Coordinates of C-alpha atoms in Angstrom, one line a residue:
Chain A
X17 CA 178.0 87.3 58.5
X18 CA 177.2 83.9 58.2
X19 CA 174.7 83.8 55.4
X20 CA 177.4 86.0 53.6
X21 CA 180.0 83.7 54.1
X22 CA 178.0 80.5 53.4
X23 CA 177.0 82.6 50.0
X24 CA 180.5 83.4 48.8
X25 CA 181.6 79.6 49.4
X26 CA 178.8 78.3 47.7
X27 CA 179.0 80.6 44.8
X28 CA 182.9 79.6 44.8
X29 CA 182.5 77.1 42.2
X30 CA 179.9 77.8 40.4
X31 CA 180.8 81.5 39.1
X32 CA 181.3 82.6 35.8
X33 CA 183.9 84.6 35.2
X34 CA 184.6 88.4 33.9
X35 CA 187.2 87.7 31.7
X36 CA 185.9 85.1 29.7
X37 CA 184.1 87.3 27.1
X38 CA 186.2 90.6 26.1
X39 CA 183.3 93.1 25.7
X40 CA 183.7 97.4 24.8
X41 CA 181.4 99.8 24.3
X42 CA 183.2 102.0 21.4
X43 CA 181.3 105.5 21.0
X44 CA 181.5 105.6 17.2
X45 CA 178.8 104.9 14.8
X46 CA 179.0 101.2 13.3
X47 CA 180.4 102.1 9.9
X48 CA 183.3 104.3 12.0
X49 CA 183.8 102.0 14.2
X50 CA 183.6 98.9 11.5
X51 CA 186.1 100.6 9.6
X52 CA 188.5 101.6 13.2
X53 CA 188.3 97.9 14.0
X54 CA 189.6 96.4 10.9
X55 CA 192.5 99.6 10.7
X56 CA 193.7 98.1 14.7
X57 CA 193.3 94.6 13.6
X58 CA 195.8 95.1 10.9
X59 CA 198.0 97.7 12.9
X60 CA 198.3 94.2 14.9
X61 CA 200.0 92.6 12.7
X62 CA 197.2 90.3 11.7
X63 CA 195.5 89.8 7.7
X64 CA 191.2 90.6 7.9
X65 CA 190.1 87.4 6.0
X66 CA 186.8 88.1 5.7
X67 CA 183.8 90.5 7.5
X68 CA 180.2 88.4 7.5
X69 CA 177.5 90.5 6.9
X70 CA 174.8 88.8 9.7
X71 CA 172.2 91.7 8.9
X72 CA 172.3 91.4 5.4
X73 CA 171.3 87.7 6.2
X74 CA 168.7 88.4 8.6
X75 CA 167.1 91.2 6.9
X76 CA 166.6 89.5 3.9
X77 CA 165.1 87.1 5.5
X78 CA 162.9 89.2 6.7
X79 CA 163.8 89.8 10.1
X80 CA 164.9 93.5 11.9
X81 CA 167.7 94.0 13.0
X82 CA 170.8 96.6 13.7
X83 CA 173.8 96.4 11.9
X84 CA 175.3 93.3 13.1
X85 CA 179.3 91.8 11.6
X86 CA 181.7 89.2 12.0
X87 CA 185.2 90.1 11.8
X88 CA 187.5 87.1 11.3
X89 CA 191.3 87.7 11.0
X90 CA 194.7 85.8 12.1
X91 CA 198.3 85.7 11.0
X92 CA 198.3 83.5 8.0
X93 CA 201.6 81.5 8.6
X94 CA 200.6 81.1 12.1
X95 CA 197.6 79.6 11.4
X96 CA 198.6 77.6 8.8
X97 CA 201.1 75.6 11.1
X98 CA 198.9 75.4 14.3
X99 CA 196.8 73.8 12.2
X100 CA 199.3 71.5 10.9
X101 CA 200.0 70.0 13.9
X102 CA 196.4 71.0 16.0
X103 CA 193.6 70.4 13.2
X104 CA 191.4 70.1 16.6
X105 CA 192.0 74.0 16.3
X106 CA 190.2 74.9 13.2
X107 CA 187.1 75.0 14.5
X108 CA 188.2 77.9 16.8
X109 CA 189.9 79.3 13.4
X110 CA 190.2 82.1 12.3
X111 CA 189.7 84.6 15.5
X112 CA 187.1 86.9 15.3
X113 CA 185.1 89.9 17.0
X114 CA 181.6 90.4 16.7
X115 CA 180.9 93.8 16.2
X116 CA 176.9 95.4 16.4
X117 CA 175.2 98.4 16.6
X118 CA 173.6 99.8 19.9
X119 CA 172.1 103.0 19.0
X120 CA 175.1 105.8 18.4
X121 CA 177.7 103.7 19.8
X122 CA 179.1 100.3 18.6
X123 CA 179.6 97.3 20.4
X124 CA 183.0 95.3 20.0
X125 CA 183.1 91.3 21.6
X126 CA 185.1 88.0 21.6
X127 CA 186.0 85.0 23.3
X128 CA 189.1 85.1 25.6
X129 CA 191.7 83.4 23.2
X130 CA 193.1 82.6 27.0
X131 CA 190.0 80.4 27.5
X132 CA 190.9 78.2 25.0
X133 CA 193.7 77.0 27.1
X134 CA 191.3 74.9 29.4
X135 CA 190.2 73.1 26.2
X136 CA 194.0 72.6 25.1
X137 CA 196.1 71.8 27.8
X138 CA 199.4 72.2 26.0
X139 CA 202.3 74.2 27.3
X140 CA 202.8 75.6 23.7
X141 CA 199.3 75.6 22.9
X142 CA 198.9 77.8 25.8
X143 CA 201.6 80.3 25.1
X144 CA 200.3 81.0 21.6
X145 CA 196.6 81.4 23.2
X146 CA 198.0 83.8 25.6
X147 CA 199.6 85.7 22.7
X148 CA 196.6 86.2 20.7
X149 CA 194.9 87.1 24.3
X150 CA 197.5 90.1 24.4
X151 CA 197.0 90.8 21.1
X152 CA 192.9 90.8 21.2
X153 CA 193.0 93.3 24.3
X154 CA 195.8 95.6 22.7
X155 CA 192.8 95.8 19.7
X156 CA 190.0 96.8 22.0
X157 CA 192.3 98.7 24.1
X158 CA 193.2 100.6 20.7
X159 CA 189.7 101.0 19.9
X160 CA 188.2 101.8 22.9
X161 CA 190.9 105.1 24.0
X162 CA 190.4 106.3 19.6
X163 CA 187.7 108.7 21.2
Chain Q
X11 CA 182.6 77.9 63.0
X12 CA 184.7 80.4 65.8
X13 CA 184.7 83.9 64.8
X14 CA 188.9 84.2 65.0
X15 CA 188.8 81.5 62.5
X16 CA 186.6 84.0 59.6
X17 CA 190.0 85.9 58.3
X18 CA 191.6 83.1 57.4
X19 CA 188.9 82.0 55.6
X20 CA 187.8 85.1 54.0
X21 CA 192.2 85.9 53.1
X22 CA 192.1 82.4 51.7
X23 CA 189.3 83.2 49.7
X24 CA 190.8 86.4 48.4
X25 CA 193.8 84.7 48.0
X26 CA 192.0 82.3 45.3
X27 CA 190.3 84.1 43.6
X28 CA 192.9 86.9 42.7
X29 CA 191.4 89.4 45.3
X30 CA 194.2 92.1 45.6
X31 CA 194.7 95.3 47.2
X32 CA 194.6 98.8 44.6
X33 CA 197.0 100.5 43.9
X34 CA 196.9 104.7 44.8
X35 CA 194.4 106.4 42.1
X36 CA 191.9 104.3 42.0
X37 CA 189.1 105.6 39.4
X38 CA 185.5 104.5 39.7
X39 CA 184.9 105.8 36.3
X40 CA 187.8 104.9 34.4
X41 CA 187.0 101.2 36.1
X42 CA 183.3 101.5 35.1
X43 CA 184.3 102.5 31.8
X44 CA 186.4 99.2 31.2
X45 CA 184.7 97.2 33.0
X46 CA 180.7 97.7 32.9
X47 CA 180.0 100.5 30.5
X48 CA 180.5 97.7 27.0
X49 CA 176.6 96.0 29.2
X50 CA 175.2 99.1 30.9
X51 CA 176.6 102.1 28.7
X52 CA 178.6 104.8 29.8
X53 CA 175.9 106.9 31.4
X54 CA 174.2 103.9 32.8
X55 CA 171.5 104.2 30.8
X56 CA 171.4 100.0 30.0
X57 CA 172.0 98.2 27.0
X58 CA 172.7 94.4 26.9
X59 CA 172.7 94.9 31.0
X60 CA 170.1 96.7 32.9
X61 CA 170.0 100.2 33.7
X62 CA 171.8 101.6 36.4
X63 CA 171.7 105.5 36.5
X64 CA 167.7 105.0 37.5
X65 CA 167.6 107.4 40.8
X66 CA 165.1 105.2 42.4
X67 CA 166.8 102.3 42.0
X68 CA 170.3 104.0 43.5
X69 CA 168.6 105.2 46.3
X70 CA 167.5 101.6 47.2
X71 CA 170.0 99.6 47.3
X72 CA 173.1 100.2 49.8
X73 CA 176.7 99.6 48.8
X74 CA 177.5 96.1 50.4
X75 CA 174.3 95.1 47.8
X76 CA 176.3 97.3 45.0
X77 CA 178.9 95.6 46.1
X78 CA 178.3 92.1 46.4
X79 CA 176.7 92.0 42.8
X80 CA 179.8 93.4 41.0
X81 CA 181.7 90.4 42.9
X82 CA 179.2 87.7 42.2
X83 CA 177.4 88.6 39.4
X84 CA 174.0 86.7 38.7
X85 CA 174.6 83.3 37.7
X86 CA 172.8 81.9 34.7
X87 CA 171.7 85.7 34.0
X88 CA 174.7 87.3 32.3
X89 CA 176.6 89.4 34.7
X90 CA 179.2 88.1 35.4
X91 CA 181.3 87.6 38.6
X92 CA 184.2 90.1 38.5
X93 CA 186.2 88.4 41.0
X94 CA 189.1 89.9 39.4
X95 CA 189.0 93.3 41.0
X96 CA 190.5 94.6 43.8
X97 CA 188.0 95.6 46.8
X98 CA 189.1 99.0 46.7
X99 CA 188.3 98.7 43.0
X100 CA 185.0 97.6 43.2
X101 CA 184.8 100.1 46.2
X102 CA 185.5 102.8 43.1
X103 CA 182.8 101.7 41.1
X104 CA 180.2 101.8 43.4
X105 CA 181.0 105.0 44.2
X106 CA 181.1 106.2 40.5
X107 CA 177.7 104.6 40.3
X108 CA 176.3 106.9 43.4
X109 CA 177.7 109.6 41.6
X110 CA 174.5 109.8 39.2
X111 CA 172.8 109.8 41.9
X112 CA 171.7 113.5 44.1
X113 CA 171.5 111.8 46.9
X114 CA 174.5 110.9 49.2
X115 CA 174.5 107.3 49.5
X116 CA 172.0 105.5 51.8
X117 CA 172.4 104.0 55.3
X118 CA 173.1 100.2 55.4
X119 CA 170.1 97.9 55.4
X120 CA 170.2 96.2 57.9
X121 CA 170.9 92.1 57.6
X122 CA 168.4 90.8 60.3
X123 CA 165.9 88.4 58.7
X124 CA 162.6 89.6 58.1
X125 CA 159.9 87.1 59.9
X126 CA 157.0 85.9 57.7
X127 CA 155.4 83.4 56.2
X128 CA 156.6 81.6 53.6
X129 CA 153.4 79.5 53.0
X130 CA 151.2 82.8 52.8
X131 CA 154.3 84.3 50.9
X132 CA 154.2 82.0 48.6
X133 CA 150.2 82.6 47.8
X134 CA 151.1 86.3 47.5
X135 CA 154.0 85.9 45.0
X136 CA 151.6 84.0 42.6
X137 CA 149.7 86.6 42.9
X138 CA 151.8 89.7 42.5
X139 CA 154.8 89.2 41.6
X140 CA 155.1 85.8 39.5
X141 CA 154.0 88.0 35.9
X142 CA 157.0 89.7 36.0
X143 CA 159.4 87.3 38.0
X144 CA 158.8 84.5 36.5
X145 CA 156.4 81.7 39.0
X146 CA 159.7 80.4 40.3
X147 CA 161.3 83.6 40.6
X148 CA 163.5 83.0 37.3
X149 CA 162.7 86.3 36.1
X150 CA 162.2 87.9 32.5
X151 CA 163.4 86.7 29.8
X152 CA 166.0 88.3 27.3
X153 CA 168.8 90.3 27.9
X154 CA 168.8 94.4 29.5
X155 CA 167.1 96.6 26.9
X156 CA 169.0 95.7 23.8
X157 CA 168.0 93.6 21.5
X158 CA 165.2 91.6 22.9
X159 CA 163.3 94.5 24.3
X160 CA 162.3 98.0 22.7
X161 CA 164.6 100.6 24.2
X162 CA 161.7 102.4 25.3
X163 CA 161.1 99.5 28.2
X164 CA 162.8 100.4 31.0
X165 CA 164.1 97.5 33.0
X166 CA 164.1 94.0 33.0
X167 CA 162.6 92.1 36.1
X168 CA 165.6 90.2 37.7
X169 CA 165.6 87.0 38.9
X170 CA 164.6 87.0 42.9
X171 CA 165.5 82.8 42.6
X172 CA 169.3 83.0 41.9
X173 CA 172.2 83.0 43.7
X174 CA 173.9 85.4 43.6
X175 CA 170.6 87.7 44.0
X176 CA 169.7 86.2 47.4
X177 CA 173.4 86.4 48.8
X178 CA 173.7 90.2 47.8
X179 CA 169.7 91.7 48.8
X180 CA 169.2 91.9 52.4
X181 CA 165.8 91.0 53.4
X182 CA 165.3 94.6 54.7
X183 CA 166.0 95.5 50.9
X184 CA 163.7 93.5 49.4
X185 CA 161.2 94.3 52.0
X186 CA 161.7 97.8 51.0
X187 CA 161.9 97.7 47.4
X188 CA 158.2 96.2 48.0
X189 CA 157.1 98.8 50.2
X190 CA 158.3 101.5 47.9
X191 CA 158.1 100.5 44.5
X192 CA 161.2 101.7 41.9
X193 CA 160.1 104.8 39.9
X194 CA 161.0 104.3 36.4
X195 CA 160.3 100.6 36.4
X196 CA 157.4 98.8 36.0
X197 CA 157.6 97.5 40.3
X198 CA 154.8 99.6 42.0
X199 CA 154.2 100.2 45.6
X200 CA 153.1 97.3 47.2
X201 CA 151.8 99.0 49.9
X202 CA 149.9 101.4 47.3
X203 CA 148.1 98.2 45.8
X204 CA 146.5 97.6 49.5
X205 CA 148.6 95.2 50.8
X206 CA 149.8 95.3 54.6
X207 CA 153.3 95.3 56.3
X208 CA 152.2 91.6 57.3
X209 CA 151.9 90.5 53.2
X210 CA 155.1 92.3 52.5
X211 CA 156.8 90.2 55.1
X212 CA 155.5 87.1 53.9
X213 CA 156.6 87.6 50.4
X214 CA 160.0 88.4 51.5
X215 CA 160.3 85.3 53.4
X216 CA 159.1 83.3 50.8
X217 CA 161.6 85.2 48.7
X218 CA 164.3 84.0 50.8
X219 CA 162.8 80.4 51.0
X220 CA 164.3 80.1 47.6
X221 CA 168.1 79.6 49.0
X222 CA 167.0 76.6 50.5
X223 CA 165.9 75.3 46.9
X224 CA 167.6 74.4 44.0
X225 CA 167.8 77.2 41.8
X226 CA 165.5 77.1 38.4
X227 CA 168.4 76.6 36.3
X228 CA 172.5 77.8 36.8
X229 CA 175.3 78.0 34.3
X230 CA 176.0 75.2 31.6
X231 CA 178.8 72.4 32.9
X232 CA 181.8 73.0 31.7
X233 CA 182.7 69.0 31.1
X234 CA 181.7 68.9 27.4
X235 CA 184.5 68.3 24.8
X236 CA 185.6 71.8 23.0
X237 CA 184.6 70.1 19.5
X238 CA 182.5 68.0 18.3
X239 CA 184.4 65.3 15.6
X240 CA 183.5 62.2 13.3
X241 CA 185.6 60.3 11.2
X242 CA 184.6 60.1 7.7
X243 CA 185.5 56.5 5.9
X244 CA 184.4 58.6 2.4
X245 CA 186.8 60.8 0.8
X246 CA 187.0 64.5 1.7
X247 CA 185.1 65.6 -1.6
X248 CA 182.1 63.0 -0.8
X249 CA 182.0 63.8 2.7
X250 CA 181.6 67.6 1.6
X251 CA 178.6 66.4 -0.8
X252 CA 176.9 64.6 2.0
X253 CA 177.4 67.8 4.7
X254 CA 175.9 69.7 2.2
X255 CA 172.7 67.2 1.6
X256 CA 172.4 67.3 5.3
X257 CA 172.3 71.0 5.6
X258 CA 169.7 70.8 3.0
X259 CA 167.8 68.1 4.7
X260 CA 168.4 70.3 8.0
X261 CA 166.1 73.1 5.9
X262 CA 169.4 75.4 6.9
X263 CA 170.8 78.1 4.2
X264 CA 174.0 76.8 2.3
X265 CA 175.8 80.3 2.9
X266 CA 179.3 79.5 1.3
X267 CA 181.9 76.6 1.3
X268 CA 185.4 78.0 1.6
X269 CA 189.1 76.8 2.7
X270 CA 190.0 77.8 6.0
X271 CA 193.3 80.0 4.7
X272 CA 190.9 81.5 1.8
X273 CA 191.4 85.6 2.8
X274 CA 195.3 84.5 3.8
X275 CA 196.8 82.7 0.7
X276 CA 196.7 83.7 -2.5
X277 CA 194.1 83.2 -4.9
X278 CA 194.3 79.8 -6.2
X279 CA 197.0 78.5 -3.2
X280 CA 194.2 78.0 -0.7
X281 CA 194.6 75.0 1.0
X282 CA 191.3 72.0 0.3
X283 CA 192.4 69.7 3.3
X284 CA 190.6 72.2 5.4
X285 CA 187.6 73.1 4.1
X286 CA 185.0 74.8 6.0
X287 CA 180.9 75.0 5.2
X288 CA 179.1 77.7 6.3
X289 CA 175.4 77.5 6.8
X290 CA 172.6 79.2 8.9
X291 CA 169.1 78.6 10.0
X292 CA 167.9 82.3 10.4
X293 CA 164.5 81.7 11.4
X294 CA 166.7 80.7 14.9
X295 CA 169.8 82.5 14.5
X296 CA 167.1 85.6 15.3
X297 CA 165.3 84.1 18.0
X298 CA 169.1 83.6 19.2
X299 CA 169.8 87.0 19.0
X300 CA 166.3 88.0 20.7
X301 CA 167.5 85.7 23.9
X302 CA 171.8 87.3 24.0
X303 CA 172.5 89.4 21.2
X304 CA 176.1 88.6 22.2
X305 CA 175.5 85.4 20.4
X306 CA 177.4 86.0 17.2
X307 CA 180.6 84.4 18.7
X308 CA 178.6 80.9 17.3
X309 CA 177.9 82.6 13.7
X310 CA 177.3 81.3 11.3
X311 CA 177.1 78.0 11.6
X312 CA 179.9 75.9 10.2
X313 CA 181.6 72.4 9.8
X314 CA 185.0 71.6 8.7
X315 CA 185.7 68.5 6.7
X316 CA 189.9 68.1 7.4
X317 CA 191.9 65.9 5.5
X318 CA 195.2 64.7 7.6
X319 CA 196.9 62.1 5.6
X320 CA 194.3 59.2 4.6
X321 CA 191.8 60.4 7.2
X322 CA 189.2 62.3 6.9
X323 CA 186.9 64.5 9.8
X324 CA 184.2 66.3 10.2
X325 CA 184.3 68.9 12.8
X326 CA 182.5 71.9 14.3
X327 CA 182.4 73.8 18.1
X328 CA 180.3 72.4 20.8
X329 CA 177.8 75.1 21.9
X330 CA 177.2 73.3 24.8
X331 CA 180.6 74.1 26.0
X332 CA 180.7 77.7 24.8
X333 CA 177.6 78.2 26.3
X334 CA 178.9 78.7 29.3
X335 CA 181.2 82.0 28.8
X336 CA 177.9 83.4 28.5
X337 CA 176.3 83.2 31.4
X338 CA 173.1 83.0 30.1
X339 CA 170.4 80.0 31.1
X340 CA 168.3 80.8 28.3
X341 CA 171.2 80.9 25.9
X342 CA 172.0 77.2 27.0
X343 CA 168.7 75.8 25.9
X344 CA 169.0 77.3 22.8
X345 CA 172.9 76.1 22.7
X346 CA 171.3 72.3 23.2
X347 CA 169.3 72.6 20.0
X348 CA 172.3 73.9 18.1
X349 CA 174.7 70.9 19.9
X350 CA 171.7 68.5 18.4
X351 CA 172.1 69.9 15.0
X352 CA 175.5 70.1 14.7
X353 CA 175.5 66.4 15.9
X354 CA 172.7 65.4 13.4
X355 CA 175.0 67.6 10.4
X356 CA 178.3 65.5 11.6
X357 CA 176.5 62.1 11.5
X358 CA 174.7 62.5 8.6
X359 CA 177.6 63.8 6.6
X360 CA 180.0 60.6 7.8
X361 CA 176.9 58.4 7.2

């Protein structure tokens, strides 16, 4: 019981969390699921500003790989006033899911938009990260109950 | 420390770190599905996290080790710490975890110390254990079976030498798992490759020796700044010129320059005050991807040059404070090349 104990409390601080990375397994093949993902993004109010194509990088560089994308998206006025007042945000700008292959199914990840509040300690800043936190679960939510 | 003082402790403990009772209905596979399926698939069959559904591994471990794993996860090895779930949530999961299993769940190990020692132990890990588990115990490298290993590999060796390993294994576990073997995984029979009862013991008391060391390496601080930032006496076109010459110099693909709103405004609206430049070494962004293919949250590489007023920036993440959603040692020493060429980009480009 002790060992336990003396365990948990020294594990207390130094524990990464759960919730930091929002992570689904969708069971859809990538181009179903690719094309799911930016249908829920936009069913969330938010503009798709661009998908990067990491595989087509890496293969021609002649590496192997499965199909692997970026999905970046946000709320244009939104982002165009945050950053306004908060150009320390852009680098966090615009949000996006990574979205890869694993065999049939499809992997779907981000960063907690929430987490973000522990680099911004702003009351407003924090109620827009928390928004976009909602909003980021709603979209895997969406896409992990399609099936 | 009194025994009638241990609830208080252990409430207070719950009470931090958002430890609440379930609710009624309580399902172990709806709960693994959210929760654990995205890392070790729905059937358990492993993906970016080990496999689970192997029968000889279920019918090692007891539930206080299933347990104890879900709530502290492996530090510095990707699993997380769900310290979000309820206990009678993580009670669920376990239970949807023996349920791939035939046989009903085992007996409790039990938690007194196995006697050995450590000095001989520590000869015999060398010897038979250190290929796989790294000499300190770190364990292999990469993540589950995704990725950085062929599917066809069937488990990665964990890390004996962490945390939250050595506070969720009882020794009687360990000493078992040695004895037996795991069918389906490369660990073999100790007891089938001649050793005695006696080596066994050593090896777990060396194995537990480890808590009394530092471990080999643990999750990245979290005191780094979120960005990294210069200010640029040039003006925003120049500094753009001179990121781009130090991408060059860097030997790192010029992918594409673009305003942050281009894909949002209108053609020809965009905004140049906040341009970003996108740019990728791929010979590294794979051996990234070998080590967390998780990794793409840092893709591609880019830099903003902002232009507020009469001042200009240069700006970009710091992976060395990202690294640490991760979870993932090896992902920070690849994060601290990336911090040091993102740094050498800024300078260069403000120079």
């Amino acid at each position: 019981m002790r060992r336990w104990l003396i365990a948990l409390l020294v594990l207390w601080t130094g524990t990464v969390g759960a919730d930091e990375l929002i992570m689904a397994r969708v069971t859809q093949s990538f181009p179903e699921a690719m094309n799911n993902l930016q249908q829920t993004i936009r069913e969330q109010g938010y503009v798709v500003s661009r998908v990067q194509r990491v595989d087509i990088g890496l293969t021609t560089s002649g590496f192997q790989t499965a199909e692997y994308r970026l999905v970046f998206f946000g709320k244009p006025e939104e982002i165009r006033q945050l950053t306004a007042r908060h150009p320390e945000l852009i680098p966090y700008l615009p949000l996006e899911i990574v979205i890869f292959a694993e065999g049939d199914d499809s992997i779907i990840l981000a960063a907690s938009p929430a987490k973000l509040a522990e680099f911004y300690p702003d009351p407003e800043l924090g109620r827009q990260f928390s928004r976009w936190d909602r909003d980021l679960r709603a979209i895997f939510d969406a896409m992990t109950t399609a099936h | 420390m009194t025994v009638h003082r241990f609830p208080a402790l252990l409430f207070l403990f719950a009470a931090a770190s958002g430890v609440q009772a379930a609710g009624p209905g309580t399902d172990g596979a709806h709960l693994y599905r959210r929760h654990c399926s995205a890392c070790h698939g729905h059937d358990g069959t492993g993906g970016v996290g080990v496999p689970l559904a192997l029968p000889a591994f279920l019918a090692s471990v007891d539930d206080p080790y299933l347990n104890r794993t879900i709530r502290l996860g492996r530090p510095g090895r990707v699993m997380p710490a769900f310290t979000q779930l309820a206990d009678a949530e993580v009670a669920a999961i376990v239970q949807h975890l023996r349920s791939w299993s035939p046989q009903p769940a085992m007996a409790n190990h039990a938690r007194q110390p196995v006697r050995g020692n450590v000095t001989r132990g520590q000869v015999l890990f060398a010897r038979h254990c250190a290929t796989c588990h790294g000499a300190r115990g770190e364990g292999g490298h990469g993540t589950g079976v995704t990725f950085s290993r062929p599917r066809s590999a069937p488990i990665l060796a964990p890390a004996l030498n962490n945390r939250g390993f050595l506070a969720a294994a009882s020794d009687a576990m360990i000493k078992t798992t040695l004895m037996h073997g795991r069918d389906g995984t490369p660990m073999q029979s100790f007891l089938k490759q001649g050793l005695r009862e006696r080596d066994i013991n050593d090896i777990v008391a060396y194995v537990r020796a480890f808590e009394r060391q530092p471990p080999p390496a643990d999750a990245a601080p979290d005191k780094e700044p979120p960005i990294l930032v210069r200010d640029s006496s040039y003006s925003l076109e120049e500094t753009l010129e001179k990121l781009k010459t130090a991408i060059a110099a860097a030997n790192m693909r010029l992918i594409r320059v673009q305003t942050l709103d281009q894909g949002f405004a209108a053609e020809g609206r965009e905004n140049p005050d906040q341009t970003i430049v996108y740019s990728c070494d791929f010979r590294f962004l794979n051996e990234a991807l070998q080590v967390d293919p998780r990794v793409g949250l840092f893709l591609p590489c880019r830099v903003t040059v902002v232009r507020h007023g009469d001042r200009v920036q240069v700006m970009s993440i710091n992976p060395k404070r990202l690294s640490r959603v991760f979870n993932n040692v090896e992902l920070d020493r690849l994060c601290d090349q990336m911090y040091d060429v993102y740094v050498n980009l800024l300078e260069e480009s403000v120079l």
